[in-house]
Each structure stands twice: as C-alpha cells, then as structure tokens.
mmCIF file of C-alpha atoms and ligand atoms in Angstrom:
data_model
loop_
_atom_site.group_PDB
_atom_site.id
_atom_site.type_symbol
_atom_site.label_atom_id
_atom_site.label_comp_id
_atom_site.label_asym_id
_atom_site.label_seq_id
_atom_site.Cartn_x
_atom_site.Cartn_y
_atom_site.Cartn_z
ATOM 1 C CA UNK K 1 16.607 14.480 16.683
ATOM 2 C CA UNK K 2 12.831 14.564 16.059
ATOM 3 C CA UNK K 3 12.278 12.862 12.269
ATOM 4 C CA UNK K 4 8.309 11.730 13.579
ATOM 5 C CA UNK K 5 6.555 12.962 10.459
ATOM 6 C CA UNK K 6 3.377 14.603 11.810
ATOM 7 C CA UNK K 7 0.290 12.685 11.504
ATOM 8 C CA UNK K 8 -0.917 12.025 8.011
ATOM 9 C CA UNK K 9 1.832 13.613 6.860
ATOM 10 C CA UNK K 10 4.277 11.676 4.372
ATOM 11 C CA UNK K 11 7.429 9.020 5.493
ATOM 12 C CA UNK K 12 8.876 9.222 1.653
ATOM 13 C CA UNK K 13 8.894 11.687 -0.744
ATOM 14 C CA UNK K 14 10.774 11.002 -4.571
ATOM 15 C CA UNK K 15 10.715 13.920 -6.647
ATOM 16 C CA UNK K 16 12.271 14.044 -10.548
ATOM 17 C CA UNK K 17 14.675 11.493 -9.330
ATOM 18 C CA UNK K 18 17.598 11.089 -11.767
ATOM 19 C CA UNK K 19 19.814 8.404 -11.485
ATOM 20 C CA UNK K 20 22.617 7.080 -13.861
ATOM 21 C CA UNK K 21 25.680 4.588 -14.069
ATOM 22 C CA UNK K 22 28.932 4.708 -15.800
ATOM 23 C CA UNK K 23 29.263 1.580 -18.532
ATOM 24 C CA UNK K 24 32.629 0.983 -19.315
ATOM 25 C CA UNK K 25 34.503 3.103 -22.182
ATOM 26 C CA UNK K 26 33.827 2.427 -25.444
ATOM 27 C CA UNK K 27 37.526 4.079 -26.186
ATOM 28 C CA UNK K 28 40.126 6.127 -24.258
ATOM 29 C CA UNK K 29 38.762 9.148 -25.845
ATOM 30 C CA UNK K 30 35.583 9.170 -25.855
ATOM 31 C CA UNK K 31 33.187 10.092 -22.797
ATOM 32 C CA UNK K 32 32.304 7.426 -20.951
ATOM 33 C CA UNK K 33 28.618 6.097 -21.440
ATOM 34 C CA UNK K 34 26.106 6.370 -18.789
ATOM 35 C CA UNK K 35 23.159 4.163 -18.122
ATOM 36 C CA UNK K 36 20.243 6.061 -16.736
ATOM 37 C CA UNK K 37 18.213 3.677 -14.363
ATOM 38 C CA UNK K 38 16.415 6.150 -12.560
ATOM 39 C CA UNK K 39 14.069 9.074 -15.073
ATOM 40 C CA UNK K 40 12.721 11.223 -12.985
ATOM 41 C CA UNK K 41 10.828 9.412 -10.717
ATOM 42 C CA UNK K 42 8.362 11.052 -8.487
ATOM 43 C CA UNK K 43 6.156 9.216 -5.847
ATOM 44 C CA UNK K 44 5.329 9.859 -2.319
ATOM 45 C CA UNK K 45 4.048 7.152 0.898
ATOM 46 C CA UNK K 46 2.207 8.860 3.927
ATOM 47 C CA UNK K 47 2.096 6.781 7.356
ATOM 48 C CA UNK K 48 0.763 3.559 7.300
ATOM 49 C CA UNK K 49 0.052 3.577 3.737
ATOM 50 C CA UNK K 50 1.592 0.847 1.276
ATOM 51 C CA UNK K 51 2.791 1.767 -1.717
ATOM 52 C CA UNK K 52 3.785 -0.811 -4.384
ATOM 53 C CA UNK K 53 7.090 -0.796 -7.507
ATOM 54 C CA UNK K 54 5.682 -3.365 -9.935
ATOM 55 C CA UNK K 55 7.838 -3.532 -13.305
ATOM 56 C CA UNK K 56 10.181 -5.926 -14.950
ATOM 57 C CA UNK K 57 13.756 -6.886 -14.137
ATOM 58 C CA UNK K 58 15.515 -4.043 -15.156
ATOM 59 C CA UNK K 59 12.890 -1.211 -14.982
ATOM 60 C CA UNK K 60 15.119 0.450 -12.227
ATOM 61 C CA UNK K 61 13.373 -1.276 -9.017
ATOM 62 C CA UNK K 62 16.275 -1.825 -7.325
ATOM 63 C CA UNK K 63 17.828 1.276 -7.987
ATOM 64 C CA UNK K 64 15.022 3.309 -6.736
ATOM 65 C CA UNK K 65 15.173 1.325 -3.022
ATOM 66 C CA UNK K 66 18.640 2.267 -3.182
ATOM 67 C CA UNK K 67 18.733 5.686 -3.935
ATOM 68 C CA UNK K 68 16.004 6.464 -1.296
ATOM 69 C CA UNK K 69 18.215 5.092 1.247
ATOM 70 C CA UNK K 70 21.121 7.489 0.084
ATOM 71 C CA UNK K 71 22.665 4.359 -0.825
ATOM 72 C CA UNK K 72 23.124 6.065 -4.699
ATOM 73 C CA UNK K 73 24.248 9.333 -5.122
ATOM 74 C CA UNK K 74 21.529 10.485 -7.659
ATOM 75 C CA UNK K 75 22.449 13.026 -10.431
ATOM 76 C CA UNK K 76 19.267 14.730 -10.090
ATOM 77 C CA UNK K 77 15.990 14.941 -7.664
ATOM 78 C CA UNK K 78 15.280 14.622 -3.939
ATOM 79 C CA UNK K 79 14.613 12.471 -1.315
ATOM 80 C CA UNK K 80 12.652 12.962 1.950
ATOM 81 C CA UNK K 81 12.908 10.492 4.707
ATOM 82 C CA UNK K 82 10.514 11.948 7.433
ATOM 83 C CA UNK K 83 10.550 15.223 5.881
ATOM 84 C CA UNK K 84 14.191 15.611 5.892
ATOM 85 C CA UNK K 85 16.244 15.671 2.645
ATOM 86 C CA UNK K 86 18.447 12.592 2.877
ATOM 87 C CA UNK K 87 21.209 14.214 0.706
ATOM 88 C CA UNK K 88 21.261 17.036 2.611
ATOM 89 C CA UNK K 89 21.877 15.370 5.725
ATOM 90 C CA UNK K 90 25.144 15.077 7.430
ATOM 91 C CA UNK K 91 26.828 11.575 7.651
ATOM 92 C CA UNK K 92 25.618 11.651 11.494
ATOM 93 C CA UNK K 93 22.205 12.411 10.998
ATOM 94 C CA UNK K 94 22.029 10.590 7.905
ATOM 95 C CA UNK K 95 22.488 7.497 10.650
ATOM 96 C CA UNK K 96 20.048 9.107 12.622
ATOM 97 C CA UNK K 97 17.337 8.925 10.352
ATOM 98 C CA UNK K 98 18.234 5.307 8.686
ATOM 99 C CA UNK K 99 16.072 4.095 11.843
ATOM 100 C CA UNK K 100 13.147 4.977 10.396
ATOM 101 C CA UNK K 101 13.766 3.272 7.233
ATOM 102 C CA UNK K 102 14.808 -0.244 7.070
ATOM 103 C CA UNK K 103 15.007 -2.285 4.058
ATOM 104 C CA UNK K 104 14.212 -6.250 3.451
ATOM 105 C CA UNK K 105 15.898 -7.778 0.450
ATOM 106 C CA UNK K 106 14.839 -10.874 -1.793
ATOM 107 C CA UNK K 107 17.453 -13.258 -0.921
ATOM 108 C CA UNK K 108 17.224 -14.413 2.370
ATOM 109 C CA UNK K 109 19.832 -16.888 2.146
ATOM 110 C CA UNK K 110 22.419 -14.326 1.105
ATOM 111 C CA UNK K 111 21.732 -11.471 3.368
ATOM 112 C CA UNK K 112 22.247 -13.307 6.107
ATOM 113 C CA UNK K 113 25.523 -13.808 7.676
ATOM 114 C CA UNK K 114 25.780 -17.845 8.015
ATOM 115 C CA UNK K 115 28.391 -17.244 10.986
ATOM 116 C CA UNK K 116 26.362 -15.678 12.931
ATOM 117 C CA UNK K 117 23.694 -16.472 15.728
ATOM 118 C CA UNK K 118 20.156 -14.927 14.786
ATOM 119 C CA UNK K 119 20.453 -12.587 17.338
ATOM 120 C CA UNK K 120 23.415 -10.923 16.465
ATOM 121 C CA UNK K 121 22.104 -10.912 12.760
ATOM 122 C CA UNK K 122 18.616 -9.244 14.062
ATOM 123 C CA UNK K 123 20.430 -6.773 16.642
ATOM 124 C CA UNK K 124 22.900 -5.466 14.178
ATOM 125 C CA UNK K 125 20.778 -2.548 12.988
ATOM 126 C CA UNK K 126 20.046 -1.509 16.184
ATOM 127 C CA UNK K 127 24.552 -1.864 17.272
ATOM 128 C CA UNK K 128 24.734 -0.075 14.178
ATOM 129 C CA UNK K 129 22.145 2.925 14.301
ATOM 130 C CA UNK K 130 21.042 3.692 17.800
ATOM 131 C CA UNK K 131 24.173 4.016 20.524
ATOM 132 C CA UNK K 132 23.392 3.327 24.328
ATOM 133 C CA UNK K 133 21.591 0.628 24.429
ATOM 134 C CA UNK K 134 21.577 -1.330 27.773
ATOM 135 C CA UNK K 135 22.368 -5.347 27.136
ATOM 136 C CA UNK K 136 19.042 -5.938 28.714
ATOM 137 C CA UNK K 137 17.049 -3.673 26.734
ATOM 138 C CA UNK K 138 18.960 -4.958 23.970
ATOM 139 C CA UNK K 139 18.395 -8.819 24.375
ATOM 140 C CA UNK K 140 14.317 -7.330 25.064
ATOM 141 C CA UNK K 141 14.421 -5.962 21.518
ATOM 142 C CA UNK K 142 15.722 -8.853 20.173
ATOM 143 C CA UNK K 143 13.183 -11.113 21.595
ATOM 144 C CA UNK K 144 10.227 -8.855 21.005
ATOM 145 C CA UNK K 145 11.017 -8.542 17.242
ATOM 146 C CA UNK K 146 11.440 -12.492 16.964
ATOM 147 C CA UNK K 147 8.134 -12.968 18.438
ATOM 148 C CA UNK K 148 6.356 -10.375 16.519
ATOM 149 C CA UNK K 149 7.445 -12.413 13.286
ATOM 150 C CA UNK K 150 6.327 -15.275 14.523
ATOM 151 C CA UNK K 151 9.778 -17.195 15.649
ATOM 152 C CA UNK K 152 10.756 -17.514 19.493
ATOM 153 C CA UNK K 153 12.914 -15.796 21.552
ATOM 154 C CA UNK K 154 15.355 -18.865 21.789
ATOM 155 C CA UNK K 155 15.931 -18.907 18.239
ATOM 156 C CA UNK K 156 17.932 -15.386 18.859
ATOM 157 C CA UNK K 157 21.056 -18.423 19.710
ATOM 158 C CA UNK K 158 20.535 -20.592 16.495
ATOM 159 C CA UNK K 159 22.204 -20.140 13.281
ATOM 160 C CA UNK K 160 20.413 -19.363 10.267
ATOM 161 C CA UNK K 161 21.033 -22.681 8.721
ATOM 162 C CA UNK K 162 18.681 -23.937 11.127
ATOM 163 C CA UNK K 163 15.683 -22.254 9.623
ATOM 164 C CA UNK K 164 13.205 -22.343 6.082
ATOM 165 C CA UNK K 165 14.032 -20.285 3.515
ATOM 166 C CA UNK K 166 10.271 -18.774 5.488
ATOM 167 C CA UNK K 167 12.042 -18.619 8.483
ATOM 168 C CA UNK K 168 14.466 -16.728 7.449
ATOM 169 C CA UNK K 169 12.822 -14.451 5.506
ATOM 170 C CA UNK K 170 10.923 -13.784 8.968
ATOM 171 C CA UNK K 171 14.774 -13.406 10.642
ATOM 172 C CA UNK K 172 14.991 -10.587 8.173
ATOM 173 C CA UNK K 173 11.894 -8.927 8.877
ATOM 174 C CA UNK K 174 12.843 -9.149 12.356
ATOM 175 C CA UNK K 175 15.748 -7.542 11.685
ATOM 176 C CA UNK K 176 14.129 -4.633 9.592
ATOM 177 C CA UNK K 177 11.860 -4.178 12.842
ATOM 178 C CA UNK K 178 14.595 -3.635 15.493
ATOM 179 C CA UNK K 179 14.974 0.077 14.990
ATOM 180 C CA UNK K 180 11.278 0.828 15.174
ATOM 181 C CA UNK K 181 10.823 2.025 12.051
ATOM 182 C CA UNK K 182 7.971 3.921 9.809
ATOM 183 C CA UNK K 183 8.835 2.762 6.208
ATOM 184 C CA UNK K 184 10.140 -0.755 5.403
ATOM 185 C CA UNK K 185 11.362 -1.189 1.647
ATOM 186 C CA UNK K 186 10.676 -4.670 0.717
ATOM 187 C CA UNK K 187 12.609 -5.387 -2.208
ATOM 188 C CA UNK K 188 11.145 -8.746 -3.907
ATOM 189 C CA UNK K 189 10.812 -10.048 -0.552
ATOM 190 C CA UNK K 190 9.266 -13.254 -1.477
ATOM 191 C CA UNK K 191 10.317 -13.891 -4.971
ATOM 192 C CA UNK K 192 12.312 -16.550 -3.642
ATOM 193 C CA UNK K 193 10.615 -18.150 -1.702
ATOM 194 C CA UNK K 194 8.241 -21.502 -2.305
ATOM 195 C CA UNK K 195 4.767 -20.376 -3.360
ATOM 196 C CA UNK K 196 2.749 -21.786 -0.418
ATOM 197 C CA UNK K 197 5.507 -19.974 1.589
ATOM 198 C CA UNK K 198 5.267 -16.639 0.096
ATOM 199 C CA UNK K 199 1.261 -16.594 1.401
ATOM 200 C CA UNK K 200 2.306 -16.778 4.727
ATOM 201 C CA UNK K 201 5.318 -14.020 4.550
ATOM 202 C CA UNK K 202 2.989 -12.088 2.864
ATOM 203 C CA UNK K 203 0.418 -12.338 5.421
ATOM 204 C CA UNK K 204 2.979 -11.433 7.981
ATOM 205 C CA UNK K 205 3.594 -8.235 5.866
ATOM 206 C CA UNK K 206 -0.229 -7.254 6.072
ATOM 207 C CA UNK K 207 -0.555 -8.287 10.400
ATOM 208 C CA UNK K 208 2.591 -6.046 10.611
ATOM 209 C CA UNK K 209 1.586 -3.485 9.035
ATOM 210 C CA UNK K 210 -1.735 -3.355 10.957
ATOM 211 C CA UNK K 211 -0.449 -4.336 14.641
ATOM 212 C CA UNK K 212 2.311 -1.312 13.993
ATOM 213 C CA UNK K 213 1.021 1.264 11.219
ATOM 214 C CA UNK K 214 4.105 0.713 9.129
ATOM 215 C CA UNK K 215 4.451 1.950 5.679
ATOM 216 C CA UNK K 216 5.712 0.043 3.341
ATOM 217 C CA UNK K 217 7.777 0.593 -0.307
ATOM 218 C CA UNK K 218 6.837 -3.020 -1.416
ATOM 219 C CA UNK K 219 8.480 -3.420 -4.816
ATOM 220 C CA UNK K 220 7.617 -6.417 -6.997
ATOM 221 C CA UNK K 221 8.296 -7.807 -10.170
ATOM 222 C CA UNK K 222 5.083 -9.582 -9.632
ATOM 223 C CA UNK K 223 1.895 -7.962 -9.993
ATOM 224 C CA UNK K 224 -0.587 -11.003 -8.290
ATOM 225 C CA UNK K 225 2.198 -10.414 -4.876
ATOM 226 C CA UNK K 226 1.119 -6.514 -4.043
ATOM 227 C CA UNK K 227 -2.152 -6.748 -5.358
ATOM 228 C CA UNK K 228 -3.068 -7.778 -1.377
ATOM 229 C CA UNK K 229 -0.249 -5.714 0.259
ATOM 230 C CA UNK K 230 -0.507 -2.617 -1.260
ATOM 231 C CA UNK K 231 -2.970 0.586 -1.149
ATOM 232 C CA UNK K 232 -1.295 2.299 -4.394
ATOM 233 C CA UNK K 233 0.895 1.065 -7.122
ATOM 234 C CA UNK K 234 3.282 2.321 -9.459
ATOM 235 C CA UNK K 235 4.029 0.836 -12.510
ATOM 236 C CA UNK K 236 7.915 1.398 -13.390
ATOM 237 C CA UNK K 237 9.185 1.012 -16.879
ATOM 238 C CA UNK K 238 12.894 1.889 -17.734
ATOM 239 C CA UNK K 239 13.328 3.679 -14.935
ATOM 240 C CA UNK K 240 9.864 5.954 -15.135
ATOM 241 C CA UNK K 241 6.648 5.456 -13.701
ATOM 242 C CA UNK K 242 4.252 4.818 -16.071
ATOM 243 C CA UNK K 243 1.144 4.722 -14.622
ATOM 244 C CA UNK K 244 0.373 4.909 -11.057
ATOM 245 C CA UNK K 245 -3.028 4.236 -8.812
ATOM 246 C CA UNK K 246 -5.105 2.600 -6.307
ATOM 247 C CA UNK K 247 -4.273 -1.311 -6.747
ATOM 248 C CA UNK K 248 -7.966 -2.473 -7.700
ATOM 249 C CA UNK K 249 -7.893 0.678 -10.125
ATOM 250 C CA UNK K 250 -5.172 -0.494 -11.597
ATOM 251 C CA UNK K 251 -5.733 -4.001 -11.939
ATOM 252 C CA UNK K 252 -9.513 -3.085 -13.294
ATOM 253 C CA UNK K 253 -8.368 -0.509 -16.315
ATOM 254 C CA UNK K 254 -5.078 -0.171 -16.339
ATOM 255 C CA UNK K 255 -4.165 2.621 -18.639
ATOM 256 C CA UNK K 256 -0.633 2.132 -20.138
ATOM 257 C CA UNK K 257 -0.091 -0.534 -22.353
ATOM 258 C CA UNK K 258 2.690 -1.925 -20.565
ATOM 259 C CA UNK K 259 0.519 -2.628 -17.285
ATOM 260 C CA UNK K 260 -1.820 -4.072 -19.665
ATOM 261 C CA UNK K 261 0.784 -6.391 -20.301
ATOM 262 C CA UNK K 262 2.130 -7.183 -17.205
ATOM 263 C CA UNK K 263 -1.262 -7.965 -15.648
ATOM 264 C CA UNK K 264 -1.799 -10.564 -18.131
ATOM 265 C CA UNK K 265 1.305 -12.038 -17.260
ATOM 266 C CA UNK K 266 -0.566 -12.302 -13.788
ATOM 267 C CA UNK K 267 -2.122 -16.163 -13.629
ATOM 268 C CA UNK K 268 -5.997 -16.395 -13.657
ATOM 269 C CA UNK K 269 -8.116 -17.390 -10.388
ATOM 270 C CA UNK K 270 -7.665 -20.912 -9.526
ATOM 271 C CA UNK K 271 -3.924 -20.521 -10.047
ATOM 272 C CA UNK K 272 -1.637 -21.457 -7.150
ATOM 273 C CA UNK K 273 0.012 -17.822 -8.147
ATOM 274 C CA UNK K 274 -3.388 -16.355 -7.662
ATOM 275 C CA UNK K 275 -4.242 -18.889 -4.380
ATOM 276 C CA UNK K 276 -0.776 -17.211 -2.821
ATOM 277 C CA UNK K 277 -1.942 -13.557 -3.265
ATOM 278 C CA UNK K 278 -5.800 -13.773 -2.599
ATOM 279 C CA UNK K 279 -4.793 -15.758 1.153
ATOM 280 C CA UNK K 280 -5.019 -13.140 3.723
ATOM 281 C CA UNK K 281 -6.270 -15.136 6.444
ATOM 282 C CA UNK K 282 -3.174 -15.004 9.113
ATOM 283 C CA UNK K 283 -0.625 -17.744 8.531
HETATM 284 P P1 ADP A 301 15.376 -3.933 -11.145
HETATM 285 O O1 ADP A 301 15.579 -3.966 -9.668
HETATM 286 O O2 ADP A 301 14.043 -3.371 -11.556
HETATM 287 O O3 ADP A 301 15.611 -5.270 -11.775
HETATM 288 P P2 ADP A 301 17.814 -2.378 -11.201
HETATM 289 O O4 ADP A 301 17.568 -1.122 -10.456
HETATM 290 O O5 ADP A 301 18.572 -3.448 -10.509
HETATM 291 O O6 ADP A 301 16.438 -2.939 -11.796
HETATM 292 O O7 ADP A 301 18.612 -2.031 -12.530
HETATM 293 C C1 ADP A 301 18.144 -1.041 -13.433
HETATM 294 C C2 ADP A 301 19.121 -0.933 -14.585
HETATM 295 O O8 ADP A 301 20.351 -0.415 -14.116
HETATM 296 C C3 ADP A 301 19.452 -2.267 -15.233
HETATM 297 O O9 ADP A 301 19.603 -2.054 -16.608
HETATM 298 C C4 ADP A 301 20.760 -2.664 -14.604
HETATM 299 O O10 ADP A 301 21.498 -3.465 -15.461
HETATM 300 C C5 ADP A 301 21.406 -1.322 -14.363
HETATM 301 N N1 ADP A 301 22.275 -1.341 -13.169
HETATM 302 C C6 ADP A 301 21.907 -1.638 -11.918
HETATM 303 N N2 ADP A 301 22.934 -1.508 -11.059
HETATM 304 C C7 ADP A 301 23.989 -1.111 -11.801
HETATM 305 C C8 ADP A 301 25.374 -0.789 -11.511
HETATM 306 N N3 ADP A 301 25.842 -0.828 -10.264
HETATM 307 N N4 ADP A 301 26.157 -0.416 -12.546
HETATM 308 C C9 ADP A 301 25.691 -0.348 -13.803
HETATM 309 N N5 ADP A 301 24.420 -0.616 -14.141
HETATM 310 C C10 ADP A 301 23.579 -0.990 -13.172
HETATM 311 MG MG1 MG A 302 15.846 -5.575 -8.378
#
C-alpha cells in the first residue's frame, strides 16, 4: 500500500471531531450520561510541519492523540492519516498505515516494559506493524534508531532501569522512529522529566525533525515547551479549539481570553522554565 502523502500535501487531517464517554448511571432508568471530550475539533498538519495542542488537564488533549490513532471510536468527524480515512480502513490496513504514525507518551517510566532489553522495547513496533523483516535488517533498525537519539547501539541489550528518566525518554523516541514514520504525536513528552532535561529532549525533537522532515502533533499542557517546537498552535479548551495560529502570533496577541491566561501562566525570561524552552542549541 502507497499512504506517501504527496508533497506538501497534509499527514493529518481532524475534521468536526466528536468524541464522548459514558459516566456511570445516575439510576437504572435513566440514560446513561455521556462526557463529551472531543467538540468538534478540526485541525490539519502538512509534512514536516509541527503543529502544537496547548490547553489544560482536561481540555481533551489526550483524547484527541487517541482518537487520531483510531484508538477511540469517535461519535462524529473524520480522520485522515496520509489521506486515508482511518475509520474507514480495514483492521489490516488500519496496521498498514499505523507506520506512519507513531505516538510518544509522557511517562517514560511506565511505557516501558521493565522486563525487557531496550531492543526488544524499540523493535516492537516494527514486530508489530511491518511483517518480513530479516533479523539483520532488523538488529540494523534497531541500532540506527538508537544512534539517531543519541544512545548507542549496545544499549539495544540493557534494561531500561539502566537509563535517566532522559534516556529513556530517548528509548521511546527511538522506538516511535523504527517504523519510519511521517507524524509523531508527542503527548506531554517531557512533562516529566527534570527541567534541565526537558531542554535537551526537546532539542532532540527539533534535530529530528530537521535531519528527517517529520511532522509532529506535539501536545502540551505547557505553553513555554512548544513555543520552540512548533510552527502552529492550537489552543484546546473543553474539548474545542479555541484559537489557533502561528506560535509567535499567538504568543504576541493572543485572541481568546483563555490563551491570554494560559500564557501568563508561562514564567518570564530569566526563568529556568523559560531557559528550558529558549535552548535550541543541540544537546
Ligand atoms: P487531557 O489530555 O487534556 O488532560 P483527556 O483527553 O485525558 O484530557 O480527558 C478529557 C476529558 O475526558 C477529561 O474530563 C477526562 O476526565 C475525560 N476522560 C478521559 N478519558 C476518559 C475515559 N476513558 N472515560 C471517561 N472519561 C474520560
Ligand atoms: Mg493528557
């Protein structure tokens, strides 16, 4: 299957997505409640471009990663992955075109399997999503993606205890890189991680991007983070966007209240906050 987007075309396309969650009955009788996390969201990302999710815990961030990855069945709306509708797609070719989306998650003590070596933990996408791949070609991928992140090939036998919260946070970049993919969701990828060590993932986010013209869904709670890592943001509020534009438009007149608000949330220059998302010299 051919999901290349044509050049300049887009790797994601949300329209009027819709998506809700049964609470728990208030009675037997009655219908049961739904939470809607997702109201109508629309946003595209062409090739190479980096679009940020700022809001605040809550505003639907999460659900929005998910649902792009057909990981939600949304009530309403559409997704295109490469140009293909992901909810159209059969289960098959639904695994064909995860490769071209991989996703990075905040926590990267928990999403990594403790029991097993880094190389199994980076390779599994690739065991997972793309069938016939030689053992040699295989241990190549692993070692290319380890280096690109800035960890050696040899660390494809240690176990993730063995590594930074940084490190491993790299591990899981390396793993989101295995398939070759166009669009990497980041979800809070560095909101756990030390503040001098969040500069330097960060900075690997931006080389990345650049050595291999990813795209990126980079969504943060924190506004100071994508202000260096992202081309456009969009500001999500209760599961809508709210205001969406270039980054330094954004930051310099934001129009909705509420991104008035969260930008002055956002420390001052001369904070270490502001230090961590202004360093974009290479780590
Ligand atoms: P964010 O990532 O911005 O913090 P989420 O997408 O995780 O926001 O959650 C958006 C809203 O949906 C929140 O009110 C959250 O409590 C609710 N929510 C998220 N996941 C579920 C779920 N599986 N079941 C019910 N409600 C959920
Ligand atoms: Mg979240």
């Amino acid at each position: 299957m051919s999901a290349q987007a044509p050049g300049g075309e887009m790797v994601l396309r949300v329209e009027n997505l819709v998506l809700e969650y049964p609470l728990p009955r208030q009675s037997l009788f009655a219908p049961a409640p739904r939470h809607r996390a997702l109201d109508g969201v629309s946003l595209q990302v062409a090739r190479g471009e980096s679009l940020a999710v700022v809001g605040e815990s809550g505003s639907g961030k999460s659900s929005l990663a998910r649902a792009v990855l057909a990981l939600e069945q949304p009530g309403a709306g559409r997704v295109e992955l490469m140009g293909q509708d992901v909810f159209a797609l059969s289960p098959g070719a639904l695994r064909g075109l995860r490769r071209h989306a991989q996703m990075v998650f905040q926590d990267p003590y928990g999403s990594l399997d403790p029991r097993r070596k880094v190389g199994w933990i980076v390779a599994e996408p690739l065991d997972a999503l793309e069938s016939g791949v030689g053992a040699a070609a295989r241990q190549a991928r692993i070692a290319e993606v380890l280096v690109s992140v800035g960890l050696k090939a040899r660390d494809a036998e240690k176990f993730p205890h063995e590594f930074s919260g940084g490190q491993r946070q790299r591990i899981a970049i390396a793993r989101a890189l295995i398939t070759h993919p166009a669009l990497i969701i980041a979800d809070e990828p560095v909101s756990a991680l030390d503040v001098s060590v969040q500069a330097q993932v960060l900075n690997l986010f931006m080389d990345l991007r650049e050595r291999l013209g990813l795209s990126y869904l980079f969504i943060s709670h924190d506004l100071a983070v994508v202000r260096h890592v992202a081309d456009r943001v969009a500001v999500m509020r209760h599961g809508q966007i709210v205001e969406e534009g270039a980054v330094e438009q954004v930051f310099r007149e934001p129009q909705h209240p509420y991104t008035r608000k969260l930008l002055a949330a956002v420390p001052r220059v001369g904070h270490p906050r502001q230090a961590v998302a202004g360093a974009t010299t290479a780590p």
